[in-house]
Coordinates of C-alpha atoms in Angstrom, one line a residue:
Chain W
X1 CA -16.5 -17.1 -8.2
X2 CA -17.3 -18.8 -11.4
X3 CA -15.7 -17.7 -14.6
X4 CA -13.7 -15.1 -12.7
X5 CA -10.1 -14.6 -13.7
X6 CA -7.7 -11.8 -12.9
X7 CA -6.3 -12.0 -16.5
X8 CA -2.7 -12.1 -17.4
X9 CA -0.1 -9.9 -15.8
X10 CA 1.7 -7.2 -17.6
X11 CA 4.8 -5.2 -16.4
X12 CA 4.6 -1.5 -16.9
X13 CA 7.6 0.7 -17.8
X14 CA 7.4 4.5 -17.9
X15 CA 9.6 7.2 -19.4
X16 CA 9.3 10.2 -17.1
X17 CA 11.2 12.8 -18.9
X18 CA 13.2 13.6 -22.0
X19 CA 16.1 11.4 -22.7
X20 CA 15.4 9.2 -19.7
X21 CA 15.2 5.4 -19.9
X22 CA 11.9 3.6 -19.3
X23 CA 11.7 2.6 -15.7
X24 CA 9.7 -0.3 -14.2
X25 CA 6.9 1.0 -12.1
X26 CA 4.7 -2.0 -11.4
X27 CA 2.2 -4.2 -13.0
X28 CA -1.4 -4.5 -14.2
X29 CA -3.8 -7.3 -15.1
X30 CA -5.5 -7.0 -18.5
X31 CA -7.1 -9.2 -21.0
X32 CA -5.1 -7.9 -24.0
X33 CA -2.4 -5.4 -24.9
X34 CA -4.7 -2.5 -25.7
X35 CA -6.5 -2.6 -22.3
X36 CA -3.2 -3.3 -20.6
X37 CA -1.9 0.1 -21.9
X38 CA -5.1 1.8 -20.9
X39 CA -5.1 0.2 -17.4
X40 CA -1.5 1.2 -17.0
X41 CA -2.3 4.7 -18.0
X42 CA -5.1 4.9 -15.4
X43 CA -3.0 3.4 -12.6
X44 CA 0.5 4.8 -13.2
X45 CA 0.1 8.3 -14.7
X46 CA -2.3 10.2 -12.3
X47 CA 0.5 12.6 -11.5
X48 CA 1.5 13.5 -15.1
X49 CA 5.1 13.5 -16.2
X50 CA 4.8 10.4 -18.4
X51 CA 6.2 10.8 -21.9
X52 CA 6.0 7.2 -22.9
X53 CA 4.7 3.9 -21.5
X54 CA 5.4 0.3 -22.3
X55 CA 3.4 -2.8 -21.2
X56 CA 5.1 -6.2 -21.5
X57 CA 3.5 -9.5 -20.7
X58 CA 5.2 -10.7 -17.5
X59 CA 5.6 -14.1 -19.1
X60 CA 7.7 -12.6 -21.8
X61 CA 10.4 -11.3 -19.4
X62 CA 13.5 -13.4 -19.0
X63 CA 15.4 -12.5 -15.9
X64 CA 18.6 -13.5 -14.2
X65 CA 18.3 -15.5 -11.0
X66 CA 19.6 -14.3 -7.7
X67 CA 21.5 -17.5 -7.1
X68 CA 23.4 -17.1 -10.3
X69 CA 24.5 -13.6 -9.4
X70 CA 28.1 -14.7 -8.7
X71 CA 29.0 -16.9 -11.7
X72 CA 26.8 -15.1 -14.2
X73 CA 28.0 -11.6 -13.6
X74 CA 31.5 -12.4 -12.3
X75 CA 33.3 -12.0 -15.6
X76 CA 32.4 -8.3 -15.5
X77 CA 33.4 -7.8 -11.8
X78 CA 37.1 -8.2 -11.8
X79 CA 38.2 -6.6 -15.1
X80 CA 39.6 -3.4 -13.6
X81 CA 41.2 -2.6 -17.0
X82 CA 37.8 -1.6 -18.2
X83 CA 38.0 1.4 -15.8
X84 CA 40.1 4.5 -16.6
X85 CA 41.8 4.4 -13.1
X86 CA 43.8 1.4 -14.3
X87 CA 45.9 3.5 -16.7
X88 CA 48.8 5.8 -15.8
X89 CA 49.6 8.9 -17.9
X90 CA 51.6 12.0 -17.1
X91 CA 49.7 14.3 -14.8
X92 CA 48.4 17.8 -15.5
X93 CA 47.5 17.1 -19.1
X94 CA 44.1 18.2 -20.4
X95 CA 41.7 15.6 -21.8
X96 CA 42.5 12.9 -19.1
Chain C
X4 CA 13.2 -32.3 1.0
X5 CA 15.6 -35.3 1.6
X6 CA 16.7 -35.7 5.2
X7 CA 19.8 -37.9 5.9
X8 CA 20.7 -39.2 9.4
X9 CA 22.7 -36.2 10.3
X10 CA 19.7 -33.9 9.8
X11 CA 21.5 -31.9 7.1
X12 CA 18.4 -30.4 5.6
X13 CA 17.5 -28.6 8.8
X14 CA 21.1 -27.4 9.2
X15 CA 20.9 -26.1 5.6
X16 CA 17.7 -24.4 6.3
X17 CA 19.1 -22.8 9.5
X18 CA 22.1 -21.6 7.4
X19 CA 19.7 -20.1 4.9
X20 CA 17.7 -18.4 7.7
X21 CA 21.0 -17.0 9.2
X22 CA 22.1 -15.7 5.8
X23 CA 18.7 -14.1 5.2
X24 CA 18.7 -12.4 8.6
X25 CA 22.3 -11.2 8.0
X26 CA 21.1 -9.6 4.8
X27 CA 18.3 -7.9 6.6
X28 CA 20.6 -6.7 9.4
X29 CA 23.0 -5.3 6.8
X30 CA 20.1 -3.2 5.5
X31 CA 19.7 -5.2 2.2
X32 CA 16.4 -5.3 0.3
X33 CA 14.7 -8.6 -0.3
X34 CA 13.4 -9.0 -3.8
X35 CA 10.7 -11.5 -5.1
X36 CA 13.1 -14.2 -6.3
X37 CA 15.4 -14.1 -3.2
X38 CA 15.2 -16.9 -0.7
X39 CA 13.0 -16.0 2.3
X40 CA 11.6 -18.0 5.3
X41 CA 8.1 -19.2 4.7
X42 CA 6.9 -17.1 7.7
X43 CA 8.4 -13.9 6.2
X44 CA 6.5 -14.6 3.0
X45 CA 3.2 -15.4 4.8
X46 CA 3.5 -12.4 7.2
X47 CA 4.1 -10.1 4.2
X48 CA 1.2 -11.5 2.2
X49 CA -1.0 -10.9 5.2
X50 CA 0.2 -7.3 5.8
X51 CA 0.3 -6.3 2.2
X52 CA -3.0 -7.8 1.3
X53 CA -4.7 -6.2 4.3
X54 CA -3.2 -2.9 3.3
X55 CA -4.5 -3.3 -0.3
X56 CA -8.0 -4.3 0.9
X57 CA -7.9 -1.2 3.2
X58 CA -7.3 1.1 0.2
X59 CA -10.2 -0.4 -1.8
X60 CA -12.7 -0.5 1.1
X61 CA -11.5 3.0 2.1
X62 CA -13.0 4.3 -1.1
X63 CA -16.5 3.6 0.3
X64 CA -16.8 6.0 3.2
X65 CA -15.7 8.9 1.1
X66 CA -17.4 7.8 -2.1
X67 CA -20.6 8.2 -0.1
X68 CA -20.2 12.0 -0.3
X69 CA -19.1 12.6 -3.9
X70 CA -22.6 13.4 -5.1
X71 CA -23.2 15.8 -2.1
X72 CA -20.0 17.8 -2.2
X73 CA -20.8 21.4 -1.5
X74 CA -18.9 22.9 -4.5
X75 CA -17.3 21.8 -7.8
X76 CA -13.9 22.2 -6.3
X77 CA -14.7 20.0 -3.4
X78 CA -16.3 17.4 -5.7
X79 CA -13.3 17.4 -8.1
X80 CA -10.8 17.0 -5.3
X81 CA -12.8 14.3 -3.5
X82 CA -13.1 12.3 -6.7
X83 CA -9.4 12.6 -7.3
X84 CA -8.6 11.4 -3.8
X85 CA -11.0 8.4 -4.1
X86 CA -9.4 7.5 -7.5
X87 CA -6.0 7.6 -5.9
X88 CA -7.2 5.1 -3.3
X89 CA -8.2 2.7 -6.0
X90 CA -4.8 3.1 -7.6
X91 CA -3.0 2.6 -4.3
X92 CA -4.9 -0.7 -3.7
X93 CA -3.8 -1.8 -7.2
X94 CA -0.2 -1.0 -6.5
X95 CA -0.2 -3.0 -3.3
X96 CA -2.1 -6.0 -4.8
X97 CA 0.5 -6.2 -7.6
X98 CA 3.3 -6.0 -4.9
X99 CA 1.6 -8.8 -3.0
X100 CA 1.4 -11.0 -6.1
X101 CA 5.2 -11.0 -6.4
X102 CA 5.1 -13.2 -3.3
X103 CA 3.5 -16.0 -5.3
X104 CA -0.2 -15.5 -4.4
X105 CA -2.9 -14.8 -7.0
X106 CA -4.9 -11.7 -6.8
X107 CA -8.1 -13.7 -7.3
X108 CA -7.4 -15.5 -4.0
X109 CA -6.9 -12.2 -2.2
X110 CA -10.1 -10.7 -3.7
X111 CA -12.0 -13.9 -2.7
X112 CA -10.7 -13.6 0.8
X113 CA -12.0 -10.0 1.0
X114 CA -15.4 -10.7 -0.4
X115 CA -15.9 -13.8 1.8
X116 CA -15.1 -11.8 4.9
X117 CA -12.0 -13.9 5.7
X118 CA -9.6 -11.1 5.1
X119 CA -9.1 -8.1 7.4
X120 CA -8.8 -4.5 6.4
X121 CA -8.1 -1.4 8.5
X122 CA -10.9 -1.1 11.1
X123 CA -11.2 2.7 10.5
X124 CA -13.2 2.1 7.4
X125 CA -16.0 0.4 9.3
X126 CA -17.2 3.8 10.7
X127 CA -20.0 5.8 8.9
X128 CA -19.5 9.2 7.3
X129 CA -22.4 11.2 8.8
X130 CA -21.7 14.7 7.5
X131 CA -19.6 16.6 5.0
X132 CA -17.2 17.5 7.8
X133 CA -16.3 13.8 7.9
X134 CA -14.6 14.2 4.5
X135 CA -12.3 16.8 6.1
X136 CA -11.7 14.8 9.2
X137 CA -10.9 11.6 7.2
X138 CA -8.3 13.4 5.0
X139 CA -6.8 15.1 8.1
X140 CA -6.8 12.2 10.6
X141 CA -7.1 9.0 8.6
X142 CA -4.7 9.9 5.7
X143 CA -2.6 11.7 8.2
X144 CA -2.2 8.5 10.2
X145 CA -1.6 6.5 7.1
X146 CA 1.1 8.9 6.1
X147 CA 2.9 8.4 9.4
X148 CA 2.7 4.7 8.9
X149 CA 3.6 4.6 5.2
X150 CA 6.5 7.0 5.4
X151 CA 8.2 4.5 7.7
X152 CA 7.1 1.5 5.6
X153 CA 8.8 3.1 2.6
X154 CA 12.0 1.6 4.1
X155 CA 10.6 -1.9 4.6
X156 CA 12.9 -4.7 3.8
X157 CA 10.7 -6.2 1.0
X158 CA 11.5 -4.3 -2.2
X159 CA 8.0 -4.3 -3.9
X160 CA 6.3 -3.2 -0.7
X161 CA 8.8 -0.4 -0.1
X162 CA 8.6 0.8 -3.7
X163 CA 4.8 0.8 -3.6
X164 CA 5.0 2.9 -0.4
X165 CA 7.3 5.4 -1.9
X166 CA 4.8 6.0 -4.8
X167 CA 1.9 6.1 -2.4
X168 CA 3.6 8.6 0.0
X169 CA 4.1 11.0 -2.9
X170 CA 0.5 10.8 -3.8
X171 CA -0.9 10.8 -0.3
X172 CA 0.3 14.4 0.6
X173 CA -2.6 16.1 -1.1
X174 CA -5.1 13.8 0.6
X175 CA -4.2 15.1 4.0
X176 CA -4.1 18.8 2.9
X177 CA -7.4 18.5 1.1
X178 CA -9.0 17.2 4.3
X179 CA -7.4 19.8 6.5
X180 CA -8.5 22.6 4.2
X181 CA -12.1 21.4 4.4
X182 CA -11.9 21.4 8.2
X183 CA -10.1 24.8 8.4
X184 CA -12.8 26.3 6.1
X185 CA -15.6 24.9 8.2
X186 CA -13.9 25.9 11.5
X187 CA -13.8 29.6 10.4
X188 CA -17.3 29.5 8.9
X189 CA -20.7 29.9 10.6
X190 CA -21.2 28.5 14.1
X191 CA -23.2 25.6 12.6
X192 CA -20.3 24.8 10.3
X193 CA -17.8 25.0 13.1
X194 CA -20.0 22.7 15.2
X195 CA -20.2 20.2 12.4
X196 CA -16.4 20.2 12.1
X197 CA -16.1 19.7 15.9
X198 CA -18.6 16.9 15.9
X199 CA -16.7 15.0 13.2
X200 CA -13.5 15.5 15.1
X201 CA -15.1 14.1 18.2
X202 CA -16.3 11.0 16.3
X203 CA -13.1 10.2 14.3
X204 CA -10.3 11.0 16.8
X205 CA -10.2 7.8 18.9
X206 CA -10.8 5.4 15.9
X207 CA -7.9 7.2 14.2
X208 CA -5.6 6.5 17.1
X209 CA -6.8 2.8 16.9
X210 CA -5.5 2.7 13.3
X211 CA -2.0 2.1 14.6
X212 CA -3.1 -1.2 16.0
X213 CA -3.0 -2.6 19.5
X214 CA -0.6 -1.3 22.1
X215 CA 2.9 -2.8 21.8
X216 CA 2.3 -5.2 24.8
X217 CA -0.7 -6.7 22.9
X218 CA 1.0 -7.0 19.6
X219 CA 2.8 -10.4 19.5
X220 CA 3.9 -10.1 15.8
X221 CA 5.7 -6.8 16.2
X222 CA 9.1 -8.1 17.5
X223 CA 9.6 -10.5 14.7
X224 CA 8.4 -8.0 12.1
X225 CA 10.8 -5.4 13.4
X226 CA 13.7 -7.9 13.4
X227 CA 12.9 -8.6 9.8
X228 CA 12.6 -4.8 9.1
X229 CA 9.1 -5.3 7.8
X230 CA 7.9 -2.9 10.5
X231 CA 10.5 -0.3 11.4
X232 CA 8.7 1.4 14.3
X233 CA 6.2 0.0 16.9
X234 CA 2.5 0.7 17.0
X235 CA 2.9 2.9 20.1
X236 CA 5.8 4.9 18.6
X237 CA 3.8 5.7 15.4
X238 CA 0.7 6.5 17.3
X239 CA 2.7 9.0 19.5
X240 CA 4.2 10.6 16.4
X241 CA 0.7 11.1 14.9
X242 CA -0.6 12.7 18.1
X243 CA 2.4 15.0 18.4
X244 CA 1.8 16.2 14.8
X245 CA -1.9 16.6 15.1
X246 CA -2.5 18.4 18.4
X247 CA -1.0 21.7 17.1
X248 CA -3.0 21.3 13.9
X249 CA -6.2 21.2 15.9
X250 CA -5.2 24.2 17.9
X251 CA -4.4 26.2 14.7
X252 CA -8.0 25.9 13.6
X253 CA -9.6 26.4 17.0
X254 CA -11.0 22.8 17.4
X255 CA -10.5 20.6 20.4
X256 CA -9.6 17.0 20.5
X257 CA -12.0 14.9 22.6
X258 CA -9.5 13.9 25.2
X259 CA -9.5 15.6 28.6
X260 CA -6.2 13.8 29.5
X261 CA -4.3 15.3 26.6
X262 CA -1.3 17.3 28.0
X263 CA 2.1 18.2 26.9
X264 CA 5.0 16.6 28.8
X265 CA 7.6 19.4 28.9
X266 CA 10.4 16.9 29.5
X267 CA 9.8 14.5 26.7
X268 CA 8.2 17.0 24.3
X269 CA 5.4 14.5 23.6
X270 CA 1.7 15.0 24.0
X271 CA 0.4 12.4 26.6
X272 CA -3.0 11.2 25.9
X273 CA -5.8 9.3 27.6
X274 CA -6.7 5.6 27.6
X275 CA -8.0 4.1 24.3
X276 CA -11.1 1.9 24.6
X277 CA -9.7 -1.3 23.3
X278 CA -13.0 -3.1 23.6
X279 CA -14.3 -1.0 20.8
X280 CA -11.2 -1.7 18.7
X281 CA -11.6 -5.5 19.1
X282 CA -15.3 -5.4 18.5
X283 CA -14.8 -3.6 15.2
X284 CA -11.9 -5.8 14.2
X285 CA -14.0 -8.9 14.9
X286 CA -16.8 -7.6 12.5
X287 CA -19.1 -5.8 14.9
X288 CA -18.3 -2.2 14.0
X289 CA -21.1 0.1 12.7
X290 CA -20.5 -0.6 9.0
X291 CA -18.6 -3.8 8.7
X292 CA -21.5 -5.6 7.1
X293 CA -22.4 -2.7 4.9
X294 CA -18.8 -2.4 3.6
X295 CA -18.7 -6.0 2.6
X296 CA -22.1 -5.9 1.0
X297 CA -21.0 -2.9 -1.1
X298 CA -17.8 -4.7 -2.2
X299 CA -19.7 -7.8 -3.2
X300 CA -22.3 -5.8 -5.1
X301 CA -19.6 -3.9 -6.9
X302 CA -17.9 -7.2 -7.9
X303 CA -21.2 -8.7 -9.1
X304 CA -22.4 -5.6 -10.9
X305 CA -19.1 -5.2 -12.6
X306 CA -19.1 -8.8 -14.0
X307 CA -20.6 -7.6 -17.3
X308 CA -17.5 -5.4 -17.8
X309 CA -15.1 -8.2 -17.3
X310 CA -17.2 -10.5 -19.5
X311 CA -17.4 -7.8 -22.2
X312 CA -13.6 -7.3 -22.2
X313 CA -13.0 -11.0 -22.5
X314 CA -15.5 -11.4 -25.3
X315 CA -14.1 -8.5 -27.2
X316 CA -10.6 -9.7 -27.0
X317 CA -11.7 -13.2 -28.1
X318 CA -13.7 -11.7 -31.0
X319 CA -10.6 -9.8 -32.2
X320 CA -8.9 -13.1 -32.3
X321 CA -6.2 -12.1 -29.9
X322 CA -4.4 -14.7 -27.9
X323 CA -3.4 -13.9 -24.4
X324 CA 0.3 -13.8 -23.7
X325 CA 0.4 -17.3 -22.2
X326 CA -0.9 -18.6 -25.5
X327 CA -4.5 -19.2 -24.3
X328 CA -7.5 -17.7 -26.1
X329 CA -9.8 -15.6 -23.9
X330 CA -13.1 -17.3 -23.6
X331 CA -16.5 -15.8 -23.3
X332 CA -17.8 -18.8 -21.2
X333 CA -18.3 -16.6 -18.2
X334 CA -20.7 -14.3 -20.1
X335 CA -23.3 -17.1 -20.4
X336 CA -22.6 -18.3 -16.9
X337 CA -23.5 -15.0 -15.5
X338 CA -26.8 -14.7 -17.4

């Protein structure tokens, strides 16, 4: 198919309701940002409840790798003193 | 891959396969960047792309009746359903691409006739009642299949199925409403509904694929939790759901062997004509050639839209996200 391209890939994020974060819903192919947003609107909002939509070139996303999961996130895994259960206070008091 | 005398690479690979299968057995979800056996990847690409092609080709039998819908309400709802199918195809193509294949390759496979899609879409839609029957039987069967696939082990496929399942519900109801309306209409309308049911029932049962004994891929796909139920299990579920629905509108299903097994609670049904199934799968159904020609024509006739979009983006001096500038070379090539 001469001259045919599927165009770059864009990831689509949607905010479904008030105060909610934008959530990844899938991707679209588009030649530029404006048509990416329009394509995303056509594909991902047929059931309404979309307050806001982002499209991001897939190439712009930097992601953690599954094989790094251990070392990369480990510093956050074993610091139990970041959780309230680590601390002992007299029982029965309000505000704890 | 380097191989030393002790064959370490193959032991490593076996270890990776064992770890992968342990993840699956533990109910974990596999995501695009996770290690996976080549065969898992190729099986998923095959399954998902066939599913996506089916959605797109599936727009054609119903698209046929949009201009002849009997009322504005029917036209509006049929349009919305067909639009949904386009969207569903796009969800699944995007999910397939996460496995490292380009959508262009998949589109080329469909247009060249190399790729398969669900055999049900190779049947013609001969009357308005076919619109009702398709929503009721074909989407009904798809819902049975897709509800189970929503728990597939591959994340992007499962997530696409969850989205699709939510949207598919009105498809089946829309179809059943058409059939129920015809069935309580004039004798001619009821006869039209019955005729459509008679033509679509057996092909709909064939949608679930060959019987388990003739489905060599199934065991491996179930072990990998890509399939969660066998073809025969899903087919039985569909029959059990649909028989009472036919009774409720006073239509019969064209199977003299259909009878309730009081012990199992399942509706036993007659023999499927598998020669018809294989003929259609191999390209000799009533509409195989017509469907492909329609897709090729749509692709060619839509070329000017793609070219215009590319030219417009170039004209505005935009660069594409990978740093390239869109070219309008294809515009002159198509002239």
